[in-house]
GROMACS .gro file of C-alpha atoms in nm:
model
  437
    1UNK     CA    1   0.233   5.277   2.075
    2UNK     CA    2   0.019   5.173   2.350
    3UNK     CA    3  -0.288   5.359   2.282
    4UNK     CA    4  -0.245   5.316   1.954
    5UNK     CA    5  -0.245   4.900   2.042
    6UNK     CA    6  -0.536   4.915   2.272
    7UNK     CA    7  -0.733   5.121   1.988
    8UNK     CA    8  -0.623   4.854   1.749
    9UNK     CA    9  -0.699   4.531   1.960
   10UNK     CA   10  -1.046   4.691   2.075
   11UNK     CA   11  -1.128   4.785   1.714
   12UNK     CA   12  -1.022   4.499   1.518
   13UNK     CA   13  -1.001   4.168   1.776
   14UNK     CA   14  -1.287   4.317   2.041
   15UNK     CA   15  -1.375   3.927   2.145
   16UNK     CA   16  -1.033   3.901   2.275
   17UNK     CA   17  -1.146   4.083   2.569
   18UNK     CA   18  -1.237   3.825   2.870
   19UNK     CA   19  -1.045   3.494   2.683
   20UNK     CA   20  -0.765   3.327   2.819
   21UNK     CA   21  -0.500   3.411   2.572
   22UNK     CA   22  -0.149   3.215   2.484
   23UNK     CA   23   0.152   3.401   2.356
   24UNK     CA   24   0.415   3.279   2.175
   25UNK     CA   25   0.692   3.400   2.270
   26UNK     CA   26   1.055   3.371   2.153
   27UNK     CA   27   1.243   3.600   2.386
   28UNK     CA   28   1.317   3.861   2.053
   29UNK     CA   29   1.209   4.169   2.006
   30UNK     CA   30   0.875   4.155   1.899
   31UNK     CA   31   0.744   3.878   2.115
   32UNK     CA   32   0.858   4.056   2.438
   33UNK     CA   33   0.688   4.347   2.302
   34UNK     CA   34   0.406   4.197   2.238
   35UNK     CA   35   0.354   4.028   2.612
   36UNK     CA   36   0.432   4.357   2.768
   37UNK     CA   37   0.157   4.524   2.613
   38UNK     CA   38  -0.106   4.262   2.682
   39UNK     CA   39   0.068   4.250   3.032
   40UNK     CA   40   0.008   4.657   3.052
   41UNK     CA   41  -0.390   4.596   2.928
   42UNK     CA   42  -0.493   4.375   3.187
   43UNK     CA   43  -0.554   4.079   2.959
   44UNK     CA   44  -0.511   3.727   3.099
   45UNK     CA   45  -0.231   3.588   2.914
   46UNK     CA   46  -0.013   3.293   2.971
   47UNK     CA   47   0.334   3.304   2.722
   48UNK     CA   48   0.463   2.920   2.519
   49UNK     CA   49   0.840   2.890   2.507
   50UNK     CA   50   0.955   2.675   2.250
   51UNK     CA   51   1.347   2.579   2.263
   52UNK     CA   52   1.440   2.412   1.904
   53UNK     CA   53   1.759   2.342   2.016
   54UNK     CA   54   1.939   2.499   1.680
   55UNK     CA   55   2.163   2.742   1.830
   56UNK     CA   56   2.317   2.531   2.101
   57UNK     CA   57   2.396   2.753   2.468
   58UNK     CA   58   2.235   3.035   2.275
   59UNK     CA   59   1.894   2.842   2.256
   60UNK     CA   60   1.868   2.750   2.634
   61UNK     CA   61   1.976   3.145   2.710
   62UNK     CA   62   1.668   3.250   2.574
   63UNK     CA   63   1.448   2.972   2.757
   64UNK     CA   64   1.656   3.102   3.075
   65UNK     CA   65   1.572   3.460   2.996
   66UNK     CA   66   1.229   3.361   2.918
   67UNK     CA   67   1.163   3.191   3.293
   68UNK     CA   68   1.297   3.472   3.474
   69UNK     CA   69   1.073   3.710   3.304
   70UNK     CA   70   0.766   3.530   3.378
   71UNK     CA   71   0.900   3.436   3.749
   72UNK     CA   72   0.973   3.815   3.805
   73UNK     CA   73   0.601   3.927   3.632
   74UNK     CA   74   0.360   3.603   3.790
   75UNK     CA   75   0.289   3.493   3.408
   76UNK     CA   76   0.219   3.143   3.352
   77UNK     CA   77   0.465   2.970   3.159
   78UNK     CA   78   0.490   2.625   2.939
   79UNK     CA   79   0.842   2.551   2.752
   80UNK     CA   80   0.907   2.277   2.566
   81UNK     CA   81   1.154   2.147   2.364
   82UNK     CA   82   1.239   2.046   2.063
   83UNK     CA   83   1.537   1.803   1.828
   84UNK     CA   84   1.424   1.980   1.548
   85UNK     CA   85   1.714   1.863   1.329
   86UNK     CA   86   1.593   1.518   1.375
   87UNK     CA   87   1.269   1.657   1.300
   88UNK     CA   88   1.302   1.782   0.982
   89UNK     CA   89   1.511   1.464   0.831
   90UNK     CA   90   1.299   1.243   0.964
   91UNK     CA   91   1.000   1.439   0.729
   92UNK     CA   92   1.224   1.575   0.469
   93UNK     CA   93   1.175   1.885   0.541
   94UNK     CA   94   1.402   2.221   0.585
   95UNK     CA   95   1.479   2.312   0.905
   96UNK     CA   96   1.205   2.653   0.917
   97UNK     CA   97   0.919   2.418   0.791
   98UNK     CA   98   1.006   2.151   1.068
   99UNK     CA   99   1.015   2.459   1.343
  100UNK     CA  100   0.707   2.562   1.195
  101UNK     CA  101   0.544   2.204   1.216
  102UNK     CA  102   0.670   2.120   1.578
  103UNK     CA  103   0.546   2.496   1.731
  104UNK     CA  104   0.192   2.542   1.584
  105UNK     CA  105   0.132   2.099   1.644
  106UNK     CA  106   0.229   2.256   2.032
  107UNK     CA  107   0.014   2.538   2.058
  108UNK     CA  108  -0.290   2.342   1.926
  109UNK     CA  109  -0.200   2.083   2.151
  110UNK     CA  110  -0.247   2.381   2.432
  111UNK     CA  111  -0.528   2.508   2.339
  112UNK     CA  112  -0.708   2.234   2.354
  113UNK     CA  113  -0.534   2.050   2.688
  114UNK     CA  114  -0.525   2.379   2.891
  115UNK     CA  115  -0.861   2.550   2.743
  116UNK     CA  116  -0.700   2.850   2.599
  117UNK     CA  117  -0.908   3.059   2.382
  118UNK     CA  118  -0.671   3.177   2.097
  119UNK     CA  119  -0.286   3.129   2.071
  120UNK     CA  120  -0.148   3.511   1.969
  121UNK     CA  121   0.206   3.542   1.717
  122UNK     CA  122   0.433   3.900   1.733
  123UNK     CA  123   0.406   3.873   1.334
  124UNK     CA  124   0.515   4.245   1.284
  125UNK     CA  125   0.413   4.458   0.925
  126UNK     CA  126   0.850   4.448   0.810
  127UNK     CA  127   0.746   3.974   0.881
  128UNK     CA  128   0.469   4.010   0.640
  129UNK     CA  129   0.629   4.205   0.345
  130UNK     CA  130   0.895   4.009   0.358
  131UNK     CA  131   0.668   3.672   0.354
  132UNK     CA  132   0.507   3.894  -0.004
  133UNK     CA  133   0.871   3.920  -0.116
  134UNK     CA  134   0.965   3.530  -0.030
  135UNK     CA  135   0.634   3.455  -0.222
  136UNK     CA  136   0.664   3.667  -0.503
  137UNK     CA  137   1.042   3.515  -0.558
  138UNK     CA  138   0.931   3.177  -0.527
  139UNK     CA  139   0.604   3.235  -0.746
  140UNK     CA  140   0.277   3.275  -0.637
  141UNK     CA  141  -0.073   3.353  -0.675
  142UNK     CA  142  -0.310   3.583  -0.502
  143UNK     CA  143  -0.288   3.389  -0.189
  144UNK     CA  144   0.092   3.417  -0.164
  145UNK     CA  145   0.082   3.800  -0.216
  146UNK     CA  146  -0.198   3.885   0.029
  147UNK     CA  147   0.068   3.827   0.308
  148UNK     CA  148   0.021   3.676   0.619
  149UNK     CA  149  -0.370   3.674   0.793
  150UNK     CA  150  -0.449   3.865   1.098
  151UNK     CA  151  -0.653   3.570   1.186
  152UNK     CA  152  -0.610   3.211   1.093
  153UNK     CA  153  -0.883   3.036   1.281
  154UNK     CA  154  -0.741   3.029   1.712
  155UNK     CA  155  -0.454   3.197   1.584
  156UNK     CA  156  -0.415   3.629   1.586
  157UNK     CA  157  -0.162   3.820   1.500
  158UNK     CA  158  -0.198   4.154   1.655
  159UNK     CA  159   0.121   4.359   1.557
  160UNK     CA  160   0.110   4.320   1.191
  161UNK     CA  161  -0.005   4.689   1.181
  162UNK     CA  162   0.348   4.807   1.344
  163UNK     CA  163   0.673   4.806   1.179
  164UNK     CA  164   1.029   4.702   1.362
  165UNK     CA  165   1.144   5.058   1.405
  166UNK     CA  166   0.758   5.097   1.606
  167UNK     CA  167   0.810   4.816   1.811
  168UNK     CA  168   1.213   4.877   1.881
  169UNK     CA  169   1.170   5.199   1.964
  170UNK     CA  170   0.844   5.104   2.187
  171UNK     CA  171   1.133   4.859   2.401
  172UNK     CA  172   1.363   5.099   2.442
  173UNK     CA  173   1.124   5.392   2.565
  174UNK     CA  174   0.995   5.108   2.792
  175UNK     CA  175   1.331   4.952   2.926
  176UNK     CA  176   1.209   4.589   2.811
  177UNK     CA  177   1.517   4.374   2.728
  178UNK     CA  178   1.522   4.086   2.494
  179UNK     CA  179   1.688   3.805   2.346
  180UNK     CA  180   1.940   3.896   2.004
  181UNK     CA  181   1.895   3.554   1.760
  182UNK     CA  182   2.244   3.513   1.665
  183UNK     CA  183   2.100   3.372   1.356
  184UNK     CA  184   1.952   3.704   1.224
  185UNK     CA  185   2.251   3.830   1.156
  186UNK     CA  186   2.322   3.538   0.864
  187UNK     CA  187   2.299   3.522   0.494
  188UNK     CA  188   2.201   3.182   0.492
  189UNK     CA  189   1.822   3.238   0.476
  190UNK     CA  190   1.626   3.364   0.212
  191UNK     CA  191   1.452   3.559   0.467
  192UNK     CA  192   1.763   3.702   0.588
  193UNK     CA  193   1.898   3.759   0.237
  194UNK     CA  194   1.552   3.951   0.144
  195UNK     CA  195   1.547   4.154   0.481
  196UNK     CA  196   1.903   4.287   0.498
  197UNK     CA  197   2.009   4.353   0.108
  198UNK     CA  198   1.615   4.412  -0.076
  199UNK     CA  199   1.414   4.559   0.156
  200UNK     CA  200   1.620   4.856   0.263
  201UNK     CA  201   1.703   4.965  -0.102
  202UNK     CA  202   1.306   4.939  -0.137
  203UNK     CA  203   1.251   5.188   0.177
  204UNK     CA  204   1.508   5.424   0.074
  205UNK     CA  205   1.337   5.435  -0.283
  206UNK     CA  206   1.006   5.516  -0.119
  207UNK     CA  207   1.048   5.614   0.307
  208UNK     CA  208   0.649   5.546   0.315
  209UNK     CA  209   0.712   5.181   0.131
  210UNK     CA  210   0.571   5.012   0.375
  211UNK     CA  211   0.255   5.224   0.435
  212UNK     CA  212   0.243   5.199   0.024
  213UNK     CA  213   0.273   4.819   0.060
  214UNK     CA  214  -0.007   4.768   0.309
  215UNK     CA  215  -0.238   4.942   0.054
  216UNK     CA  216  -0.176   4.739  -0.188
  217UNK     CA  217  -0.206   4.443  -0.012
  218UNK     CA  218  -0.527   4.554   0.085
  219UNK     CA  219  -0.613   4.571  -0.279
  220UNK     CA  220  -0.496   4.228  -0.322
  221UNK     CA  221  -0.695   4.115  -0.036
  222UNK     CA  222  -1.048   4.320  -0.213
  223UNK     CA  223  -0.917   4.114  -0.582
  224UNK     CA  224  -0.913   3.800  -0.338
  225UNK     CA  225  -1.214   3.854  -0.210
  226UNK     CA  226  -1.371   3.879  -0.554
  227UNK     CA  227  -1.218   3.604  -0.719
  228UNK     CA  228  -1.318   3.396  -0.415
  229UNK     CA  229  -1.747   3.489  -0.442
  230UNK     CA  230  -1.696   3.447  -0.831
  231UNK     CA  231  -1.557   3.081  -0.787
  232UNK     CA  232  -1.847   2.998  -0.555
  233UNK     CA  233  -2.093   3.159  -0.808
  234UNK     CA  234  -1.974   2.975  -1.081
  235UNK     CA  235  -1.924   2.665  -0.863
  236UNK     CA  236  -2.311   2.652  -0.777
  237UNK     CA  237  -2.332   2.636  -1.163
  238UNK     CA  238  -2.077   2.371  -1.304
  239UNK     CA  239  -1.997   2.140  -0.991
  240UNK     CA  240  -2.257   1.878  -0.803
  241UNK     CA  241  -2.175   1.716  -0.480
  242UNK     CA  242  -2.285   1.312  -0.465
  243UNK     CA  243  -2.225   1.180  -0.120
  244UNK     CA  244  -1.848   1.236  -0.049
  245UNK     CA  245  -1.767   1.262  -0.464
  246UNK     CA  246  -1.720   1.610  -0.636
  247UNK     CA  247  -1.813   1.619  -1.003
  248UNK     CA  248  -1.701   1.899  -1.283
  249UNK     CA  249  -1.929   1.899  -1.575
  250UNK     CA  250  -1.655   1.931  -1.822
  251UNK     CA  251  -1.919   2.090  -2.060
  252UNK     CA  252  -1.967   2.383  -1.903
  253UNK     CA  253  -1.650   2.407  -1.743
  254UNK     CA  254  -1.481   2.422  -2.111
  255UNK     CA  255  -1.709   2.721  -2.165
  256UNK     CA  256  -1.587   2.924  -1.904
  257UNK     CA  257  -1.298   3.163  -2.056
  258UNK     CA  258  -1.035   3.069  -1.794
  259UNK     CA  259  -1.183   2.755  -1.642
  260UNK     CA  260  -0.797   2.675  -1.508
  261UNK     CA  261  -0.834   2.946  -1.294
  262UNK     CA  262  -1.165   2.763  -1.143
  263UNK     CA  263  -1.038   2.439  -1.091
  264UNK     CA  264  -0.688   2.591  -0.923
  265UNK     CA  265  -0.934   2.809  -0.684
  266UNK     CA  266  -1.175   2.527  -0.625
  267UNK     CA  267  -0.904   2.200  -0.593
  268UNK     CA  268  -0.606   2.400  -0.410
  269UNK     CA  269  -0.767   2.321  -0.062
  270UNK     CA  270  -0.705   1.954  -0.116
  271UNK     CA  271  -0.360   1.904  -0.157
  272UNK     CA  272  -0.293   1.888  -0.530
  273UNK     CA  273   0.043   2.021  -0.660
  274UNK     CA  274   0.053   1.850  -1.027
  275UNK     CA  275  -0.165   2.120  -1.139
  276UNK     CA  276  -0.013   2.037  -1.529
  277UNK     CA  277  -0.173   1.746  -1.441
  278UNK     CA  278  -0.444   1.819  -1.349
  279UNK     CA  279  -0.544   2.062  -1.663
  280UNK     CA  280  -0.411   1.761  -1.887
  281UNK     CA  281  -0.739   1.521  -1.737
  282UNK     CA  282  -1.009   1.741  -1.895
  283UNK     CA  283  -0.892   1.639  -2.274
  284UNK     CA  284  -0.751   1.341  -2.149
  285UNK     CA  285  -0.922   0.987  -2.194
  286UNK     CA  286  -1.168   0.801  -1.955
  287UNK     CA  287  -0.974   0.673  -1.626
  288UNK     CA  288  -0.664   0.858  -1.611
  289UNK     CA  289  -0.614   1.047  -1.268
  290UNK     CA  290  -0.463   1.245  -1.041
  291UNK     CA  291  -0.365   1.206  -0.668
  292UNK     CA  292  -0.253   1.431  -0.410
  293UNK     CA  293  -0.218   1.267  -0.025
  294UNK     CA  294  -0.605   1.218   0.078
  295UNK     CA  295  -0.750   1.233  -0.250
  296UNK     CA  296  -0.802   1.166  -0.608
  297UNK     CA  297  -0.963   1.347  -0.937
  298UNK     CA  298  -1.052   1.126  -1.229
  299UNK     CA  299  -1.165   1.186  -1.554
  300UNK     CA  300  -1.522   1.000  -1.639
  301UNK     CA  301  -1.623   1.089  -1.978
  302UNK     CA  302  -1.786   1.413  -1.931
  303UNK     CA  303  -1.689   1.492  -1.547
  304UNK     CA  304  -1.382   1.486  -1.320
  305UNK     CA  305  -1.489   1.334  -1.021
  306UNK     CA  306  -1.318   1.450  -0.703
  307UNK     CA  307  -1.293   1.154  -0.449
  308UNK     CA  308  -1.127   1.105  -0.067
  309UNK     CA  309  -0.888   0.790  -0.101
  310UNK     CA  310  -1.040   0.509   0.134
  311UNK     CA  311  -0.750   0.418   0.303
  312UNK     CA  312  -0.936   0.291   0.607
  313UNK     CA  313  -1.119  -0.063   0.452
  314UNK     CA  314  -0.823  -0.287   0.331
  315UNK     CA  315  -1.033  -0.594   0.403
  316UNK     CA  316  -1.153  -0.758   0.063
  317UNK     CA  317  -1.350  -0.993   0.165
  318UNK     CA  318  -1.635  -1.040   0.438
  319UNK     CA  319  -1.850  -1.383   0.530
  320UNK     CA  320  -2.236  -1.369   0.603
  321UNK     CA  321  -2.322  -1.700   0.754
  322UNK     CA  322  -2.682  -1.867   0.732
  323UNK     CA  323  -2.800  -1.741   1.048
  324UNK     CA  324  -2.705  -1.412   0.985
  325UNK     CA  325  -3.035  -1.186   0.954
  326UNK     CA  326  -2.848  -0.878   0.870
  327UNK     CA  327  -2.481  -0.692   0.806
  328UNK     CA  328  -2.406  -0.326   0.832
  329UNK     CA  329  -2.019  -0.346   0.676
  330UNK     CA  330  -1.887  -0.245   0.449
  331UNK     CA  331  -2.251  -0.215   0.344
  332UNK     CA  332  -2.602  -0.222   0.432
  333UNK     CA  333  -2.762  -0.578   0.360
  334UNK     CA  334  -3.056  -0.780   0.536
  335UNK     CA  335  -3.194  -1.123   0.489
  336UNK     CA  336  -3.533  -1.214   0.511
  337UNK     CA  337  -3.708  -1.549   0.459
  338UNK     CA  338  -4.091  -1.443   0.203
  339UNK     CA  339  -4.363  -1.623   0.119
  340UNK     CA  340  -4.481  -1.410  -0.166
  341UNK     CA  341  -4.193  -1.227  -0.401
  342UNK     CA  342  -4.253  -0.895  -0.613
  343UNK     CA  343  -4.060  -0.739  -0.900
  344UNK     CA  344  -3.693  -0.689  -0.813
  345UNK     CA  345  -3.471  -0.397  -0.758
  346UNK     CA  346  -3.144  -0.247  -0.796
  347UNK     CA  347  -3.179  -0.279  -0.436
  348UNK     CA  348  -3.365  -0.569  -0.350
  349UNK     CA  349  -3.332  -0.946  -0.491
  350UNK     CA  350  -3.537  -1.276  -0.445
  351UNK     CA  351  -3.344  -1.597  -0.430
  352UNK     CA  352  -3.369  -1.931  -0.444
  353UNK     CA  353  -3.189  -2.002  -0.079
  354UNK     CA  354  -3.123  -2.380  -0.157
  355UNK     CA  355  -2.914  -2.300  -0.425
  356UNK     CA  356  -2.676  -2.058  -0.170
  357UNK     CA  357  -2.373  -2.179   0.008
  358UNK     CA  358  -2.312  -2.052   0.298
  359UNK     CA  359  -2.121  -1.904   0.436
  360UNK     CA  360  -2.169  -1.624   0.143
  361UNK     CA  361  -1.890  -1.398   0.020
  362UNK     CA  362  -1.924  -1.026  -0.028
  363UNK     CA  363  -1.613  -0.893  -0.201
  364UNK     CA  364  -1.511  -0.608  -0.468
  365UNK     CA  365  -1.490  -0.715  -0.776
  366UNK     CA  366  -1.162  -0.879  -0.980
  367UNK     CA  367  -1.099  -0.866  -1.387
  368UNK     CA  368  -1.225  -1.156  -1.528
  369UNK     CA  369  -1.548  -1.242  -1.330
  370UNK     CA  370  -1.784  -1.320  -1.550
  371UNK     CA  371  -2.159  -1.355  -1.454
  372UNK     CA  372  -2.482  -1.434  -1.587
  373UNK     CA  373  -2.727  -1.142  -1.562
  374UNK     CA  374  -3.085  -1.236  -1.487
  375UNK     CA  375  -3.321  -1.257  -1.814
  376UNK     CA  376  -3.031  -1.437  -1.952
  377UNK     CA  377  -3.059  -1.770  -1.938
  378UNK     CA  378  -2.690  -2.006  -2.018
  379UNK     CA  379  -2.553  -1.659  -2.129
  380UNK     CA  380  -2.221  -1.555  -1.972
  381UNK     CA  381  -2.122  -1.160  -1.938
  382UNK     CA  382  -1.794  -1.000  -1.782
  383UNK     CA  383  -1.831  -0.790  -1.516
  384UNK     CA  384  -1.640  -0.551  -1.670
  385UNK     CA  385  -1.843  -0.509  -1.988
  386UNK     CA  386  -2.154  -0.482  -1.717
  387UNK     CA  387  -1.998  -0.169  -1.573
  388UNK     CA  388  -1.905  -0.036  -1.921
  389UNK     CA  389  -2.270  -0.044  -2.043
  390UNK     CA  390  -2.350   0.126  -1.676
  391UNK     CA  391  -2.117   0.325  -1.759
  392UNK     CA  392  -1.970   0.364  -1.412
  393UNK     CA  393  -1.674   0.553  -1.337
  394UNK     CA  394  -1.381   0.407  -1.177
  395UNK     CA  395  -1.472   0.532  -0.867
  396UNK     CA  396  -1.824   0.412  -0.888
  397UNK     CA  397  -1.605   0.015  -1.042
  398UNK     CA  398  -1.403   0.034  -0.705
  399UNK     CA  399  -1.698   0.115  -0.474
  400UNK     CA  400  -1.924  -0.170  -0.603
  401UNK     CA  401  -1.919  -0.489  -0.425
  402UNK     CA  402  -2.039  -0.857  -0.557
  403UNK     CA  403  -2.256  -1.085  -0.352
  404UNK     CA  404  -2.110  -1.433  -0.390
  405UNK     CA  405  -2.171  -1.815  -0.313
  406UNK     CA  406  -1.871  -1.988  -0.318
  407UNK     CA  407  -1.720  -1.864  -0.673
  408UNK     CA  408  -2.052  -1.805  -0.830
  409UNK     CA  409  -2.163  -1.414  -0.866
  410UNK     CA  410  -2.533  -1.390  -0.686
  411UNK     CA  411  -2.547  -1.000  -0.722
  412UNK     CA  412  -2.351  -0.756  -0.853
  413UNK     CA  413  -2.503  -0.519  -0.567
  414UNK     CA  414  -2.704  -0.238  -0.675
  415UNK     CA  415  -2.699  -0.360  -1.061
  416UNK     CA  416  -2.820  -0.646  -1.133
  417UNK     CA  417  -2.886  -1.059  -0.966
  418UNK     CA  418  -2.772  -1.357  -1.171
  419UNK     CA  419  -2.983  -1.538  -1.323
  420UNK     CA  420  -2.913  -1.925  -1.164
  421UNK     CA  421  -3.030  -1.827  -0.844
  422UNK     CA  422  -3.394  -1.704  -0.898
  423UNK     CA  423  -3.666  -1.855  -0.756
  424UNK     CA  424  -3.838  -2.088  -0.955
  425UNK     CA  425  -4.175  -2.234  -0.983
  426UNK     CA  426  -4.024  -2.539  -0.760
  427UNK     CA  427  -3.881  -2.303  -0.511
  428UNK     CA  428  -3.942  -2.411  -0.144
  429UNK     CA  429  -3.737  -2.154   0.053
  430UNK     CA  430  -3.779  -1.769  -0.081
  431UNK     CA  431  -3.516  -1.522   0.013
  432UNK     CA  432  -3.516  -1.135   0.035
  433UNK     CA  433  -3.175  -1.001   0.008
  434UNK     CA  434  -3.184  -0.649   0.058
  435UNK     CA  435  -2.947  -0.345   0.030
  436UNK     CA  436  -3.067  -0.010   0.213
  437UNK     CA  437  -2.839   0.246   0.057
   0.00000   0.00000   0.00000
C-alpha cells in the first residue's frame, strides 16, 4: 500500500511535496494510517487532536494515545478540546454537524495562525460511499451523489482511493495500533445503520461494488462537470450583474426547457433552501421575495433581482451642517458655492441656499412623503408614485435616499430636485449639490 500511496500522492497532489502539512487525526484506524505513511515519505507533517468530549474516559484515552505517539515519533502536536454537547444546543444543531463545525472552524484557525499549507482528512473510499448512500436516502442532487472531494480548497483527502480492508490490513502488516471508537459499534447513527446492515449485502451482491461504485461516481462527476459549463453558458446569456445585484431576465429564462434546473445550479451557492419558493417568484407579482441568511431574490416585473441583505447601515438618518463642503456616507455628495448654473442632472442640482436649513437631513425614504418635483410648480406628488413611474424595484426603493431641509424633500437623490428650492432670478447664493455615483 505504500508504493501504491506514494504513486498516488505524487500523481494526483504533486504540490504537496515541500508544504508544511496538518493531519487530522483521531487516533482510529484510518487517521493513524494515514500519519504513518506521510511519516514513512519524509513529508513534514504536524497531526490536530481534537477531543469532543462525547465518550467520556474513552475520549481523553484517545488524546492520551494520541500524545504518546507523537512524543515517541518527534511529531508536532496541537489538541484541543471541545463541549460539543453545549455546542450543538446552543446552534440547534445534531451532535455530527456541531463536531463538524467546531473541527474544520480549528483547522482553519491553524492554518492560518501556524502557516500550514493544507490541513489533510483519512476520508477512506468505504467514508465516501457511504456519504452517496446517506445522500441518496436523504435526497439529493448531483452534488450529493458525487461523494466527498479529494480537494476542497486547503483541505485533501488522500485515502479516498483505499478501502477499510486496504488500510486495516496495511496496520496490521505494519504493527501500528489505534484507537477502537466505542461508538462505531452503535445503531444509533444513520451512518452506522448504512455501514453495518446496507453496505455489506451490497458487497456480497457484487465483491467489486466498490470498484463499480467509484466508476460511477466518476460518471457523475463528468455529468457534473457538464451541467456546471452549461449553467455558465447559459448564464452569460440570461443573467446581468449591476454592482452587487444579480438580475434574471425572466423572458428568456421562461424559454429555457428546464429553467428550474438553472436557477437551483446558479442560486444554491447562496444559501437558499425554499426552493418552492423560489420557482413560485417568477409567475408571482411585483415585490414578493425570498430570503435565505445573507441574501434576498425579488421579483421586479420582468427580472428577479438577486441582492446581499445590508445588515451593516442601521442608521436612518445622517446631518450635513453648513460648513460641510462634502460627505462620503452612506453616499457620495459635495457642496459647492457657483456663480453661473447649467442644466441639471440626475446627479447634480442647483439650489437656492437661502431657502436650506441647516443642518440638512439625508434619510431613506418613508410612505407618505410627498414632494413637489421640479417643473411643477404648487403641484404635490408621493414619493411612492415617483418610484412607480421610475419604475424602481424594491431594491432600487430601499437603496434611494432623500435630501431634506427640515421636513421639506430637496432631492430625491439621483431622480429628481423639488421644485421650491431652485434658484430664481432673485437668487443671491447659488448652490451645487452634487452626487458622484
Amino acid at each position: 500500500m505504500l508504493q501504491k500511496f506514494q504513486s498516488h500522492i505524487f500523481q494526483n497532489f504533486p504540490f504537496l511535496s515541500g508544504k508544511k502539512l496538518l493531519l487530522a487525526t483521531s487516533g482510529g484506524l484510518d487517521s493513524m494510517v494515514m500519519v504513518d505513511l506521510f511519516h514513512k515519505l519524509s513529508f513534514e507533517i504536524a497531526i490536530a487532536h481534537c477531543n469532543f468530549q462525547l465518550r467520556g474516559v474513552e475520549s481523553f484515552e484517545d488524546q492520551n494515545f494520541v500524545q504518546n505517539y507523537v512524543e515517541a515519533n518527534k511529531i508536532q502536536l496541537f489538541v484541543t478540546q471541545f463541549d460539543t454537547d453545549a455546542f450543538a444546543k446552543d446552534y440547534k444543531l445534531s451532535t455530527q454537524v456541531a463536531a463538524r463545525e467546531l473541527r474544520y472552524n480549528w483547522f482553519y484557525e491553524l492554518l492560518e495562525t501556524e502557516n500550514f499549507d493544507y490541513v489533510l482528512t483519512a476520508h477512506h473510499a468505504d467514508d465516501n460511499l457511504e456519504t452517496f448512500l446517506i445522500n441518496l436516502v436523504r435526497g439529493t442532487g448531483l452534488e450529493g451523489l458525487t461523494g466527498i472531494p479529494a480537494q476542497n480548497e486547503n483541505v485533501i483527502r488522500p485515502l479516498l482511493l483505499f478501502s477499510r480492508q486496504e488500510i486495516e490490513q496495511y496496520a496490521k502488516e505494519n504493527n501500528i495500533d489505534w484507537c477502537e471508537d466505542s461508538s462505531n459499534a452503535s445503531d444509533k447513527y444513520l451512518r452506522n445503520k448504512i455501514r453495518h446492515n446496507l453496505v455489506p449485502i451490497l458487497k456480497e451482491l457484487n465483491t467489486d461494488f466498490l470498484s463499480s461504485f467509484h466508476k460511477t461516481q466518476g460518471y457523475l462527476q463528468e455529468s457534473k462537470t457538464m451541467v456546471e459549463d452549461a449553467s455558465i453558458m447559459v448564464y452569460q446569456q440570461v443573467v446581468k450583474e449591476i454592482g452587487e445585484d444579480i438580475h434574471f431576465d425572466l423572458n428568456k429564462l421562461q424559454q429555457l426547457p428546464n429553467y428550474k434546473s438553472y436557477l437551483y445550479q446558479w442560486l444554491r451557492e447562496f444559501g437558499f433552501s425554499a426552493w418552492e419558493d423560489i420557482y413560485d417568484l417568477v409567475e408571482s407579482q411585483s415585490g414578493k421575495q425570498v430570503f435565505s441568511k445573507e441574501f434576498r431574490i425579488v421579483k421586479n416585473r420582468d427580472f428577479l433581482i438577486l441582492s446581499p441583505i445590508n445588515i451593516e447601515d442601521k442608521k436612518e438618518e445622517y446631518y450635513i451642517s453648513k460648513d460641510q463642503k462634502e460627505i462620503s456616507t452612506p453616499l457620495h455628495l459635495s457642496f459647492s458655492k457657483v456663480a453661473n448654473i447649467s442644466i441639471g442632472s440626475n446627479t447634480t442640482i442647483f439650489v437656492d441656499e437661502d431657502k436650506l436649513h441647516f443642518p440638512l437631513v439625508l434619510r431613506r425614504w418613508k410612505e407618505g412623503d410627498t414632494f413637489q418635483p421640479f417643473g411643477m410648480e404648487g403641484k404635490s406628488k408621493k414619493v411612492s408614485k415617483i418610484f412607480k413611474d421610475e419604475k424602481l424595484s424594491l431594491i432600487e426603493k430601499e437603496n434611494t435616499w432623500l435630501l431634506c431641509s427640515d421636513d421639506t424633500i430637496v432631492w430625491i437623490i439621483g431622480i429628481r430636485q423639488d421644485e421650491r428650492f431652485k434658484i430664481g432670478k432673485t437668487t443671491k447664493n447659488r448652490v451645487q449639490i452634487q452626487w458622484q455615483k
